[in-house]
Amino acid sequence: MSTFKPPVADRPIEHEAISRWGAKMGRDPFAADHPQLQVVFDALDDPECRTIIKQMEEPMTAKELSEDCDVPLSTTYRKLERLTEASLVEEQTELRASGRHTARYALDFEAVHIDLDEDRSLELTIEQPEQTPEKQLSELWAEVRKK
């Protein structure tokens, strides 16, 4: 687990989520793709989000999660988006020879820690699993699809 201290005093740590992956990959922990503390709290406080987290033993499609969690599909997509924004779930693309690719969702954290630092500010650390080549390719493909 690694923690990142802000290099600039005008960016308080209590408003930022720090991910081991982001720091490892050379990403700025204060970039827009890192969730704020409240975003993570809101996702973890949502009962349907917690149900989805409990169900994800392996990557699953939104339809599979919807059926297994007994949550409407439209709600499942909203909850998956919330969990993704909180850096707790990642969308993976399953490439198929037919060209009809499928999105699967997988947990993207091993632990969430909230600590009180020496300035008495809340410090959020999200422990994420090691980056595999397959995961890197999936993330690259997801970025290409966005553009």
mmCIF file of C-alpha atoms in Angstrom, residues 23-146:
data_model
loop_
_atom_site.group_PDB
_atom_site.id
_atom_site.type_symbol
_atom_site.label_atom_id
_atom_site.label_comp_id
_atom_site.label_asym_id
_atom_site.label_seq_id
_atom_site.Cartn_x
_atom_site.Cartn_y
_atom_site.Cartn_z
ATOM 1 C CA ALA A 23 0.843 6.432 -8.540
ATOM 2 C CA LYS A 24 2.506 3.332 -10.010
ATOM 3 C CA MET A 25 1.505 4.278 -13.551
ATOM 4 C CA GLY A 26 2.799 7.836 -13.114
ATOM 5 C CA ARG A 27 -0.635 9.406 -13.036
ATOM 6 C CA ASP A 28 -1.315 12.590 -11.145
ATOM 7 C CA PRO A 29 -3.377 11.641 -8.067
ATOM 8 C CA PHE A 30 -5.115 15.007 -8.351
ATOM 9 C CA ALA A 31 -6.236 14.451 -11.933
ATOM 10 C CA ALA A 32 -9.935 14.316 -12.684
ATOM 11 C CA ASP A 33 -9.945 10.517 -12.961
ATOM 12 C CA HIS A 34 -9.315 10.102 -9.212
ATOM 13 C CA PRO A 35 -12.483 10.115 -7.157
ATOM 14 C CA GLN A 36 -13.145 12.500 -4.349
ATOM 15 C CA LEU A 37 -13.606 11.157 -0.859
ATOM 16 C CA GLN A 38 -17.355 11.848 -0.948
ATOM 17 C CA VAL A 39 -17.757 9.908 -4.230
ATOM 18 C CA VAL A 40 -16.237 6.817 -2.591
ATOM 19 C CA PHE A 41 -18.347 7.272 0.556
ATOM 20 C CA ASP A 42 -21.533 7.636 -1.504
ATOM 21 C CA ALA A 43 -20.805 4.480 -3.488
ATOM 22 C CA LEU A 44 -20.054 2.451 -0.357
ATOM 23 C CA ASP A 45 -23.133 3.838 1.402
ATOM 24 C CA ASP A 46 -25.441 2.742 -1.454
ATOM 25 C CA PRO A 47 -27.082 -0.634 -0.583
ATOM 26 C CA GLU A 48 -27.394 -1.675 -4.249
ATOM 27 C CA CYS A 49 -23.730 -0.837 -4.885
ATOM 28 C CA ARG A 50 -22.763 -2.994 -1.897
ATOM 29 C CA THR A 51 -24.937 -5.826 -3.244
ATOM 30 C CA ILE A 52 -23.137 -5.601 -6.594
ATOM 31 C CA ILE A 53 -19.736 -5.635 -4.849
ATOM 32 C CA LYS A 54 -20.710 -8.732 -2.874
ATOM 33 C CA GLN A 55 -21.819 -10.527 -6.041
ATOM 34 C CA MET A 56 -18.647 -9.871 -8.072
ATOM 35 C CA GLU A 57 -16.482 -12.911 -7.518
ATOM 36 C CA GLU A 58 -15.308 -12.679 -11.120
ATOM 37 C CA PRO A 59 -15.878 -10.228 -14.004
ATOM 38 C CA MET A 60 -19.559 -10.104 -14.941
ATOM 39 C CA THR A 61 -21.768 -8.362 -17.484
ATOM 40 C CA ALA A 62 -24.330 -5.809 -16.357
ATOM 41 C CA LYS A 63 -27.092 -8.234 -17.346
ATOM 42 C CA GLU A 64 -25.589 -11.031 -15.207
ATOM 43 C CA LEU A 65 -25.269 -8.651 -12.247
ATOM 44 C CA SER A 66 -28.802 -7.383 -12.749
ATOM 45 C CA GLU A 67 -30.198 -10.911 -12.647
ATOM 46 C CA ASP A 68 -28.005 -12.132 -9.770
ATOM 47 C CA CYS A 69 -28.616 -9.038 -7.633
ATOM 48 C CA ASP A 70 -32.324 -8.743 -8.518
ATOM 49 C CA VAL A 71 -31.831 -5.117 -9.543
ATOM 50 C CA PRO A 72 -33.354 -3.624 -12.720
ATOM 51 C CA LEU A 73 -30.849 -3.434 -15.591
ATOM 52 C CA SER A 74 -31.100 0.367 -15.902
ATOM 53 C CA THR A 75 -30.381 0.710 -12.165
ATOM 54 C CA THR A 76 -27.500 -1.753 -12.451
ATOM 55 C CA TYR A 77 -25.862 0.413 -15.126
ATOM 56 C CA ARG A 78 -26.230 3.523 -12.917
ATOM 57 C CA LYS A 79 -24.736 1.712 -9.925
ATOM 58 C CA LEU A 80 -21.853 0.357 -12.029
ATOM 59 C CA GLU A 81 -21.151 3.888 -13.231
ATOM 60 C CA ARG A 82 -21.136 5.117 -9.617
ATOM 61 C CA LEU A 83 -18.754 2.326 -8.574
ATOM 62 C CA THR A 84 -16.510 3.010 -11.575
ATOM 63 C CA GLU A 85 -16.340 6.730 -10.758
ATOM 64 C CA ALA A 86 -15.304 5.758 -7.223
ATOM 65 C CA SER A 87 -12.463 3.568 -8.605
ATOM 66 C CA LEU A 88 -14.001 0.488 -6.988
ATOM 67 C CA VAL A 89 -15.078 -1.291 -10.195
ATOM 68 C CA GLU A 90 -13.534 -1.257 -13.628
ATOM 69 C CA GLU A 91 -15.113 -1.884 -16.982
ATOM 70 C CA GLN A 92 -13.256 -4.490 -19.023
ATOM 71 C CA THR A 93 -13.809 -5.158 -22.701
ATOM 72 C CA GLU A 94 -14.081 -8.770 -23.771
ATOM 73 C CA LEU A 95 -12.849 -8.861 -27.364
ATOM 74 C CA ARG A 96 -14.644 -11.267 -29.667
ATOM 75 C CA ALA A 97 -13.718 -12.437 -33.167
ATOM 76 C CA SER A 98 -17.214 -11.481 -34.366
ATOM 77 C CA GLY A 99 -16.436 -7.836 -33.589
ATOM 78 C CA ARG A 100 -19.293 -7.656 -31.060
ATOM 79 C CA HIS A 101 -17.332 -6.847 -27.931
ATOM 80 C CA THR A 102 -18.842 -7.276 -24.477
ATOM 81 C CA ALA A 103 -18.331 -5.118 -21.399
ATOM 82 C CA ARG A 104 -17.606 -6.982 -18.189
ATOM 83 C CA TYR A 105 -17.247 -5.369 -14.816
ATOM 84 C CA ALA A 106 -14.758 -6.418 -12.157
ATOM 85 C CA LEU A 107 -13.818 -5.252 -8.691
ATOM 86 C CA ASP A 108 -10.851 -2.920 -8.847
ATOM 87 C CA PHE A 109 -9.895 -2.725 -5.195
ATOM 88 C CA GLU A 110 -8.655 -4.950 -2.437
ATOM 89 C CA ALA A 111 -9.136 -2.541 0.442
ATOM 90 C CA VAL A 112 -10.228 1.005 1.231
ATOM 91 C CA HIS A 113 -8.470 2.738 4.127
ATOM 92 C CA ILE A 114 -9.451 5.988 5.758
ATOM 93 C CA ASP A 115 -6.864 7.431 8.091
ATOM 94 C CA LEU A 116 -6.407 10.608 10.051
ATOM 95 C CA ASP A 117 -3.096 12.190 9.088
ATOM 96 C CA GLU A 118 -0.901 14.438 11.227
ATOM 97 C CA ASP A 119 -2.837 17.516 10.055
ATOM 98 C CA ARG A 120 -6.062 15.840 11.282
ATOM 99 C CA SER A 121 -7.309 15.556 7.700
ATOM 100 C CA LEU A 122 -8.921 12.440 6.354
ATOM 101 C CA GLU A 123 -6.681 10.502 4.020
ATOM 102 C CA LEU A 124 -8.211 7.948 1.652
ATOM 103 C CA THR A 125 -6.159 5.097 0.228
ATOM 104 C CA ILE A 126 -7.593 2.618 -2.259
ATOM 105 C CA GLU A 127 -5.519 -0.542 -2.548
ATOM 106 C CA GLN A 128 -5.838 -1.921 -6.038
ATOM 107 C CA PRO A 129 -4.643 -5.265 -7.383
ATOM 108 C CA GLU A 130 -1.424 -5.500 -9.346
ATOM 109 C CA GLN A 131 -1.704 -4.440 -12.977
ATOM 110 C CA THR A 132 -1.662 -7.481 -15.287
ATOM 111 C CA PRO A 133 -0.904 -7.210 -19.017
ATOM 112 C CA GLU A 134 -4.511 -8.241 -19.749
ATOM 113 C CA LYS A 135 -5.815 -5.461 -17.524
ATOM 114 C CA GLN A 136 -3.513 -2.917 -19.165
ATOM 115 C CA LEU A 137 -4.754 -3.979 -22.612
ATOM 116 C CA SER A 138 -8.372 -3.786 -21.461
ATOM 117 C CA GLU A 139 -7.852 -0.261 -20.125
ATOM 118 C CA LEU A 140 -6.095 0.804 -23.306
ATOM 119 C CA TRP A 141 -8.956 -0.572 -25.401
ATOM 120 C CA ALA A 142 -11.508 1.233 -23.199
ATOM 121 C CA GLU A 143 -9.640 4.515 -23.762
ATOM 122 C CA VAL A 144 -9.574 3.942 -27.528
ATOM 123 C CA ARG A 145 -13.334 3.279 -27.512
ATOM 124 C CA LYS A 146 -13.980 6.571 -25.685
#
